[in-house]
Coordinates of N, CA and C in Angstrom, one line a residue:
M1 N 115.5 117.8 83.9 CA 115.0 117.3 82.6 C 115.1 118.0 81.4
S2 N 115.8 117.5 80.2 CA 115.7 118.4 79.2 C 114.2 118.8 78.7
D3 N 114.2 119.7 77.6 CA 112.7 120.1 77.0 C 112.3 119.0 76.1
R4 N 113.2 118.4 75.3 CA 112.9 117.3 74.5 C 112.4 116.0 75.2
R5 N 113.2 115.7 76.3 CA 112.8 114.5 77.0 C 111.5 114.7 77.8
R6 N 111.2 115.9 78.5 CA 109.9 116.2 78.9 C 108.9 116.1 77.8
A7 N 109.1 116.7 76.7 CA 108.0 116.6 75.6 C 107.6 115.1 75.2
I8 N 108.7 114.4 75.1 CA 108.4 112.9 74.8 C 107.5 112.2 75.8
L9 N 107.9 112.5 77.2 CA 107.0 111.8 78.2 C 105.7 112.4 78.3
E10 N 105.7 113.7 78.0 CA 104.4 114.2 78.1 C 103.4 113.6 76.9
A11 N 104.1 113.5 75.8 CA 103.4 112.7 74.7 C 103.2 111.5 74.9
A12 N 104.1 110.7 75.6 CA 103.7 109.3 76.1 C 102.5 109.2 76.8
A13 N 102.3 110.2 77.9 CA 101.1 110.1 78.7 C 99.8 110.3 78.0
R14 N 100.0 111.2 76.9 CA 98.9 111.5 76.1 C 98.4 110.3 75.4
V15 N 99.4 109.6 74.7 CA 99.3 108.3 73.7 C 98.6 107.3 74.6
I16 N 99.3 107.2 75.7 CA 98.9 106.0 76.7 C 97.5 106.4 77.0
A17 N 97.0 107.4 77.4 CA 95.7 107.6 78.0 C 94.7 107.7 76.7
R18 N 94.9 108.0 75.6 CA 94.3 107.8 74.5 C 94.1 106.6 73.9
R19 N 95.1 105.7 73.9 CA 95.2 104.6 73.1 C 95.6 103.1 73.9
G20 N 95.8 103.6 75.2 CA 96.4 102.5 76.0 C 97.8 102.0 75.8
V21 N 98.4 101.3 76.6 CA 99.8 100.8 76.5 C 100.1 100.0 75.3
R22 N 99.0 99.1 74.8 CA 99.2 98.3 73.6 C 99.2 99.2 72.3
G23 N 98.5 100.2 72.5 CA 98.4 101.2 71.4 C 99.7 102.2 71.2
L24 N 100.7 102.2 72.1 CA 101.7 103.0 72.1 C 102.7 102.5 71.1
R25 N 102.9 103.1 69.9 CA 103.8 102.9 69.0 C 104.9 104.1 68.8
V26 N 106.2 103.5 68.7 CA 107.3 104.5 68.9 C 107.1 105.7 67.6
G27 N 106.6 105.4 66.6 CA 106.4 106.2 65.5 C 105.3 107.3 65.7
E28 N 104.2 106.7 66.4 CA 103.2 107.6 66.8 C 103.6 108.6 67.8
L29 N 104.5 108.1 68.7 CA 104.9 108.8 70.0 C 105.6 109.9 69.4
A30 N 106.7 109.7 68.4 CA 107.5 110.7 67.8 C 106.7 111.8 67.1
A31 N 105.6 111.4 66.5 CA 105.0 112.4 65.9 C 104.2 113.1 66.7
E32 N 103.6 112.6 67.9 CA 102.8 113.3 69.0 C 104.1 114.4 69.6
A33 N 105.2 113.9 69.8 CA 106.1 114.7 70.4 C 106.9 115.7 69.6
G34 N 106.7 115.4 68.4 CA 107.3 116.4 67.2 C 109.0 116.1 67.3
V35 N 109.2 114.9 67.5 CA 110.8 114.5 67.6 C 110.9 113.2 66.6
S36 N 112.2 112.9 66.5 CA 112.4 111.7 65.6 C 112.5 110.6 66.5
T37 N 112.3 109.4 65.8 CA 112.2 108.2 66.7 C 113.6 107.8 67.0
A38 N 114.6 108.1 66.4 CA 116.0 108.1 66.8 C 116.2 108.9 68.3
L39 N 115.7 110.0 68.3 CA 115.8 110.6 69.6 C 115.2 110.0 70.8
I40 N 114.1 109.2 70.4 CA 113.3 108.5 71.4 C 114.1 107.4 71.9
Y41 N 114.6 106.6 71.0 CA 115.6 105.5 71.4 C 116.8 106.1 72.1
Y42 N 117.4 107.2 71.8 CA 118.5 107.6 72.4 C 118.1 107.9 73.9
H43 N 117.0 108.4 74.1 CA 116.7 108.8 75.5 C 116.3 107.6 76.4
F44 N 115.6 106.7 75.6 CA 114.8 105.7 76.5 C 115.1 104.1 76.0
K45 N 115.9 103.9 75.0 CA 116.7 102.7 74.8 C 115.6 101.9 73.9
D46 N 114.4 101.7 74.5 CA 113.3 100.7 74.0 C 112.0 101.0 74.6
R47 N 111.0 100.4 74.2 CA 109.7 100.5 74.7 C 109.3 100.2 76.0
T48 N 110.1 99.4 76.6 CA 110.1 99.2 78.0 C 110.6 100.4 78.8
G49 N 111.7 100.9 78.2 CA 112.3 102.2 78.8 C 111.3 103.2 78.9
I50 N 110.5 103.4 77.7 CA 109.6 104.4 77.6 C 108.6 104.5 78.6
L51 N 108.1 103.1 78.8 CA 107.1 102.8 79.8 C 107.4 103.0 81.0
R52 N 108.5 102.6 81.4 CA 109.1 102.7 82.9 C 109.0 104.2 83.2
H53 N 109.8 105.2 82.3 CA 110.0 106.6 82.5 C 108.6 107.2 82.4
A54 N 107.8 106.8 81.6 CA 106.3 107.5 81.6 C 105.7 107.2 82.9
L55 N 105.7 106.1 83.3 CA 105.2 105.7 84.7 C 105.7 106.8 85.8
A56 N 107.1 106.9 85.9 CA 107.6 107.8 86.8 C 107.3 109.2 86.5
F57 N 107.0 109.6 85.4 CA 106.7 111.0 84.8 C 105.3 111.3 85.3
I58 N 104.5 110.3 85.1 CA 103.1 110.4 85.6 C 103.0 110.5 87.2
G59 N 103.7 109.7 87.9 CA 103.6 109.9 89.3 C 104.3 111.2 89.9
D60 N 105.3 111.7 89.1 CA 105.9 113.1 89.5 C 105.0 114.1 89.2
R61 N 104.2 114.0 88.2 CA 103.3 115.1 87.8 C 102.0 115.1 88.7
A62 N 101.6 113.9 89.1 CA 100.6 113.7 90.3 C 101.0 114.5 91.5
D63 N 102.3 114.3 91.8 CA 102.7 115.0 93.0 C 102.8 116.4 92.9
R64 N 102.9 117.0 91.7 CA 102.8 118.5 91.5 C 101.5 118.9 91.6
Y65 N 100.6 118.4 91.0 CA 99.2 119.1 91.2 C 98.4 118.6 92.4
T66 N 98.9 117.5 93.2 CA 98.3 117.3 94.6 C 99.0 118.1 95.7
G67 N 100.3 118.6 95.4 CA 100.9 119.1 96.4 C 101.3 120.7 96.4
T68 N 100.7 121.4 95.4 CA 100.8 122.8 95.2 C 99.6 123.6 95.1
G69 N 99.5 124.8 95.2 CA 98.4 125.6 94.9 C 98.0 126.3 96.3
S70 N 97.0 127.3 96.2 CA 96.6 127.9 97.5 C 95.1 127.7 97.5
A71 N 94.2 128.6 97.5 CA 93.0 128.4 97.9 C 92.2 127.1 97.6
T72 N 91.5 127.0 96.4 CA 90.8 125.8 96.0 C 91.1 125.5 94.4
R73 N 91.2 124.3 94.1 CA 91.1 123.8 92.8 C 90.1 122.8 92.4
G74 N 89.4 122.8 91.4 CA 88.4 121.8 91.1 C 87.3 121.5 92.1
G75 N 87.2 122.6 93.2 CA 86.3 122.2 94.1 C 86.7 121.6 95.5
A76 N 88.0 121.2 95.3 CA 88.7 120.5 96.4 C 89.3 121.5 97.4
A77 N 89.1 121.6 98.7 CA 89.8 122.5 99.5 C 91.3 122.1 99.7
E78 N 92.1 123.0 99.7 CA 93.6 122.9 100.1 C 94.0 123.5 101.3
P79 N 93.8 122.7 102.4 CA 94.3 123.1 103.7 C 95.6 123.4 103.8
A80 N 95.9 123.9 105.1 CA 97.4 124.3 105.4 C 98.3 123.2 105.2
A81 N 99.5 123.3 104.7 CA 100.3 122.2 104.6 C 101.0 121.7 105.8
E82 N 101.0 122.3 106.7 CA 101.5 122.0 108.2 C 100.5 121.1 109.0
D83 N 99.2 121.0 108.4 CA 98.2 120.1 109.1 C 98.2 118.7 108.3
P84 N 98.6 117.5 109.1 CA 98.4 116.3 108.4 C 97.1 115.9 108.0
G85 N 96.1 116.3 108.5 CA 94.8 115.9 108.2 C 94.4 116.7 106.8
G86 N 94.7 117.8 106.9 CA 94.4 118.8 105.7 C 95.2 118.3 104.4
L87 N 96.3 117.9 104.8 CA 97.4 117.5 103.8 C 97.0 116.2 103.1
L88 N 96.5 115.4 103.9 CA 95.9 114.0 103.5 C 94.8 114.1 102.7
E89 N 93.7 115.0 102.9 CA 92.7 115.5 102.1 C 93.1 116.1 100.9
R90 N 94.0 116.9 100.9 CA 94.4 117.6 99.6 C 95.1 116.5 98.7
T91 N 96.0 115.7 99.2 CA 96.6 114.6 98.6 C 95.7 113.8 97.7
L92 N 94.5 113.3 98.5 CA 93.6 112.4 97.8 C 92.7 113.2 97.0
L93 N 92.1 114.2 97.5 CA 90.8 114.9 96.9 C 91.3 115.5 95.6
L94 N 92.5 116.0 95.5 CA 92.9 116.8 94.3 C 93.0 115.8 93.1
E95 N 92.9 114.5 93.2 CA 92.8 113.4 92.2 C 91.7 113.7 91.4
F96 N 90.9 114.4 92.0 CA 89.5 114.5 91.2 C 89.2 116.0 90.7
Q97 N 90.2 116.5 90.3 CA 90.2 117.9 89.5 C 89.7 117.7 88.1
D98 N 88.8 118.4 87.7 CA 88.2 118.4 86.2 C 89.1 119.1 85.4
L99 N 90.5 118.7 85.2 CA 91.4 119.6 84.5 C 92.0 118.5 83.4
P100 N 92.3 118.9 82.3 CA 92.8 118.1 81.1 C 94.0 117.2 81.7
E101 N 94.9 117.8 82.5 CA 96.4 117.2 83.0 C 95.8 115.9 83.9
V102 N 94.8 116.3 84.8 CA 94.7 115.4 85.9 C 93.8 114.1 85.1
R103 N 93.0 114.5 84.2 CA 92.2 113.4 83.6 C 93.2 112.7 82.8
E104 N 94.1 113.2 82.0 CA 95.0 112.6 81.2 C 96.0 111.6 82.1
N105 N 96.5 112.1 83.2 CA 97.2 111.5 84.2 C 96.6 110.3 84.8
S106 N 95.3 110.4 85.4 CA 94.7 109.4 85.9 C 94.3 108.3 84.9
T107 N 93.9 108.7 83.5 CA 93.5 107.8 82.8 C 94.9 106.8 82.2
A108 N 96.0 107.5 82.2 CA 97.3 106.9 81.7 C 97.5 105.8 83.0
W109 N 97.6 106.3 84.3 CA 97.7 105.4 85.3 C 97.0 104.4 85.2
G110 N 95.7 104.4 85.1 CA 94.8 103.1 84.9 C 95.2 102.2 83.6
E111 N 95.5 102.9 82.5 CA 95.8 102.2 81.5 C 97.3 101.2 81.7
L112 N 98.1 101.8 82.5 CA 99.5 101.3 82.8 C 99.2 100.1 83.9
R113 N 98.4 100.3 84.9 CA 97.9 99.5 85.9 C 97.3 98.2 85.3
A114 N 96.5 98.4 84.4 CA 95.7 97.3 83.5 C 96.7 96.6 82.7
H115 N 97.5 97.2 82.0 CA 98.7 96.5 81.2 C 99.6 95.6 82.2
A116 N 99.8 96.1 83.3 CA 100.8 95.3 84.2 C 100.2 93.9 84.5
I117 N 99.0 93.7 84.3 CA 98.5 92.3 84.5 C 99.3 91.3 83.4
F118 N 99.6 91.9 82.3 CA 100.2 90.9 81.4 C 101.6 91.2 81.3
D119 N 102.3 92.1 81.9 CA 103.6 92.6 81.7 C 104.3 92.5 83.2
P120 N 105.0 91.5 83.4 CA 105.5 91.2 84.7 C 106.5 92.4 85.0
E121 N 107.3 92.8 84.0 CA 108.4 93.8 84.3 C 107.9 95.0 84.8
L122 N 106.8 95.5 84.0 CA 106.0 96.7 84.3 C 105.3 96.7 85.6
R123 N 104.8 95.4 86.0 CA 104.2 95.1 87.3 C 105.1 95.5 88.4
E124 N 106.4 95.3 88.3 CA 107.3 95.5 89.4 C 107.4 96.9 89.5
E125 N 107.5 97.7 88.5 CA 107.6 99.2 88.6 C 106.3 99.7 89.1
L126 N 105.2 99.2 88.6 CA 103.9 99.7 89.2 C 103.8 99.5 90.7
A127 N 104.3 98.3 91.1 CA 104.0 97.9 92.6 C 105.0 98.8 93.3
A128 N 106.1 99.2 92.8 CA 107.1 100.1 93.5 C 106.4 101.6 93.8
A129 N 105.9 101.9 92.6 CA 105.1 103.4 92.6 C 104.0 103.1 93.6
G130 N 103.1 102.1 93.5 CA 102.0 102.1 94.4 C 102.4 101.9 96.0
T131 N 103.4 101.4 96.3 CA 104.0 101.2 97.7 C 104.4 102.5 98.1
A132 N 105.2 103.2 97.2 CA 105.4 104.8 97.7 C 104.2 105.5 98.0
W133 N 103.2 105.3 97.2 CA 102.0 106.3 97.4 C 101.4 105.7 98.8
V134 N 101.2 104.4 99.0 CA 100.7 103.8 100.2 C 101.5 104.4 101.4
E135 N 102.8 104.3 101.3 CA 103.7 104.8 102.3 C 103.6 106.4 102.5
E136 N 103.3 107.1 101.7 CA 103.0 108.6 101.8 C 101.8 108.7 102.5
V137 N 100.7 108.3 102.0 CA 99.4 108.5 102.8 C 99.4 107.8 104.3
A138 N 100.0 106.6 104.6 CA 100.3 106.1 105.6 C 101.1 107.1 106.6
G139 N 102.1 107.8 106.2 CA 102.9 108.8 106.8 C 101.9 109.8 107.4
L140 N 101.0 110.2 106.6 CA 100.1 111.3 107.0 C 99.2 110.8 108.2
L141 N 98.7 109.5 107.6 CA 97.6 109.0 108.9 C 98.5 108.7 110.1
G142 N 99.6 108.3 110.1 CA 100.4 107.9 111.3 C 100.8 109.3 112.1
A143 N 100.9 110.6 111.4 CA 101.1 111.6 112.1 C 99.9 112.1 112.8
L144 N 98.7 111.7 112.3 CA 97.6 112.0 113.1 C 97.2 111.0 114.1
H145 N 97.8 109.9 114.2 CA 97.6 109.0 115.3 C 98.9 108.1 115.6
P146 N 99.8 108.8 116.2 CA 101.1 108.3 116.3 C 101.0 107.1 117.1
A147 N 99.9 106.8 118.0 CA 100.0 105.6 118.8 C 99.4 104.4 118.1
A148 N 98.8 104.6 116.9 CA 98.2 103.4 116.3 C 99.4 102.5 115.8
P149 N 98.9 101.2 115.8 CA 99.9 100.1 115.1 C 100.3 100.5 113.8
A150 N 101.5 100.2 113.3 CA 102.0 100.5 112.0 C 101.1 99.7 110.9
D151 N 100.8 98.4 111.4 CA 100.1 97.6 110.2 C 98.6 98.2 110.2
A152 N 98.1 98.7 111.1 CA 96.6 99.4 111.0 C 96.8 100.5 110.2
V153 N 97.9 101.3 110.3 CA 97.9 102.6 109.5 C 98.2 102.3 108.1
T154 N 99.0 101.2 107.7 CA 99.3 100.7 106.4 C 98.1 100.2 105.7
A155 N 97.2 99.6 106.5 CA 96.1 99.1 106.0 C 95.1 100.1 105.7
A156 N 94.9 101.2 106.5 CA 94.1 102.2 106.1 C 94.6 103.0 105.0
A157 N 95.8 103.0 104.7 CA 96.4 103.9 103.5 C 96.1 102.9 102.4
E158 N 96.3 101.6 102.5 CA 96.1 100.7 101.5 C 94.4 100.8 100.8
R159 N 93.7 100.7 102.0 CA 92.2 101.0 101.5 C 91.8 102.3 101.0
L160 N 92.4 103.3 101.4 CA 92.2 104.7 100.9 C 92.7 104.8 99.5
T161 N 93.8 104.2 99.2 CA 94.3 104.3 97.9 C 93.7 103.4 96.9
A162 N 93.3 102.4 97.3 CA 92.5 101.4 96.5 C 91.1 102.1 96.3
L163 N 90.4 102.7 97.2 CA 89.3 103.3 96.9 C 89.5 104.4 95.9
L164 N 90.2 105.3 96.0 CA 90.7 106.4 95.1 C 90.7 106.0 93.7
E165 N 91.5 104.7 93.7 CA 91.7 104.3 92.1 C 90.4 103.9 91.6
G166 N 89.5 103.2 92.4 CA 88.2 102.7 91.8 C 87.2 104.0 91.7
L167 N 87.3 105.0 92.4 CA 86.4 106.2 92.2 C 86.9 107.0 90.9
S168 N 88.1 106.9 90.9 CA 88.8 107.8 89.8 C 88.3 107.1 88.3
G169 N 88.2 105.7 88.4 CA 87.9 105.0 87.2 C 86.6 105.3 87.0
R170 N 85.6 105.4 88.1 CA 84.2 105.8 87.8 C 84.0 107.2 87.4
W171 N 84.8 108.1 87.9 CA 84.8 109.5 87.7 C 85.0 109.7 86.1
L172 N 86.1 109.3 85.7 CA 86.8 109.2 84.3 C 85.7 108.7 83.3
S173 N 84.9 107.7 83.9 CA 84.0 107.0 82.8 C 82.8 107.7 82.7
G174 N 82.6 108.7 83.5 CA 81.4 109.5 83.5 C 80.2 108.8 84.4
L175 N 80.6 107.9 85.1 CA 79.6 107.1 85.9 C 79.5 107.9 87.4
L176 N 80.4 108.8 87.6 CA 80.2 109.5 89.0 C 80.7 110.9 88.9
P177 N 80.0 111.9 89.3 CA 80.3 113.3 89.2 C 81.5 113.6 90.1
A178 N 82.5 114.6 89.7 CA 83.8 114.8 90.5 C 83.3 115.2 91.8
G179 N 82.3 116.1 92.1 CA 82.0 116.4 93.6 C 81.5 115.2 94.3
H180 N 80.8 114.5 93.8 CA 80.2 113.2 94.4 C 81.5 112.2 94.9
A181 N 82.4 112.1 94.0 CA 83.6 111.3 94.1 C 84.3 111.8 95.4
R182 N 84.6 113.2 95.3 CA 85.3 113.8 96.5 C 84.7 113.8 97.8
D183 N 83.3 113.7 97.9 CA 82.3 113.7 99.0 C 82.6 112.2 99.6
L184 N 82.6 111.2 98.7 CA 83.0 109.8 99.2 C 84.1 109.6 99.6
M185 N 85.3 110.2 98.9 CA 86.6 110.1 99.5 C 86.8 110.8 100.8
R186 N 86.2 111.8 100.7 CA 86.3 112.6 102.3 C 85.7 111.7 103.3
G187 N 84.5 111.3 102.9 CA 83.9 110.4 104.1 C 84.6 109.2 104.5
A188 N 85.3 108.6 103.4 CA 86.2 107.4 103.7 C 87.4 107.8 104.6
I189 N 87.9 109.0 104.4 CA 89.1 109.5 105.1 C 88.6 109.5 106.6
G190 N 87.6 110.2 106.8 CA 87.1 110.4 108.1 C 86.8 109.0 108.8
V191 N 86.3 108.1 108.2 CA 86.2 106.8 108.7 C 87.4 106.0 109.2
E192 N 88.5 106.2 108.2 CA 89.7 105.7 108.7 C 90.4 106.4 109.7
I193 N 90.4 107.8 109.9 CA 91.0 108.4 110.8 C 90.4 108.0 112.2
G194 N 89.0 107.9 112.1 CA 88.2 107.5 113.4 C 88.4 106.1 113.7
L195 N 88.7 105.2 112.8 CA 89.0 103.8 113.2 C 90.5 103.9 114.0
L196 N 91.5 104.5 113.3 CA 92.8 104.6 114.0 C 92.7 105.2 115.3
G197 N 91.7 106.0 115.4 CA 91.7 106.7 117.0 C 90.8 105.8 117.8
S198 N 90.3 104.8 117.3 CA 89.6 104.1 118.3 C 90.1 103.1 119.1
P199 N 89.8 102.7 120.5 CA 90.7 101.7 121.4 C 91.0 100.5 120.6
I200 N 90.2 99.8 119.7 CA 90.4 98.5 119.1 C 91.7 98.6 118.2
S201 N 92.0 99.9 117.6 CA 93.2 99.9 117.0 C 94.3 100.2 117.4
Q202 N 94.3 100.2 118.7 CA 95.3 100.4 119.6 C 95.9 98.9 120.1
I203 N 95.2 98.0 119.8 CA 95.6 96.6 120.2 C 96.4 95.9 119.2
D204 N 97.6 95.5 119.6 CA 98.7 95.1 118.6 C 98.4 93.4 118.4

């Protein structure tokens, strides 16, 4: 990705987080990114293109800050990458880092999700991103319990990702401390792993 293209997408994430999708104006985005409106249209064609690429950029950035690092970040432990259970915790708990990039990313994702209610085209893009996220979490759960039925694993992943989005909204709104959000998420992970390992989950 070129430096200017990245600068535009970083600016788009900031503007969406600050003003919402409806507040995204190409002129303001150009000023935020320090480029011309013509350059934005050159790279992204129209406002829909900006939103589509901003959504992908936000997803890629989340993958980076939940998939790298060593000891700890934001109070959430980062276990060894080869351990599926540890990797699952890292993937979900690092969404609650009290860092500007994480707050901006999570807020922008929430704004895009809310706007998708009124925008069918964006809804399709968001659904695809959400499905990929559920599949990633389901893959880790499945590695922990290979004998569990696929539909049970997917349902567990859907519950965990939905809970994360709800807890993230409360944390970003100041209704829930980050540490408590992580504790709640960690508890839910343990419940879902336990359910997948119980005899009832093996019944197809």
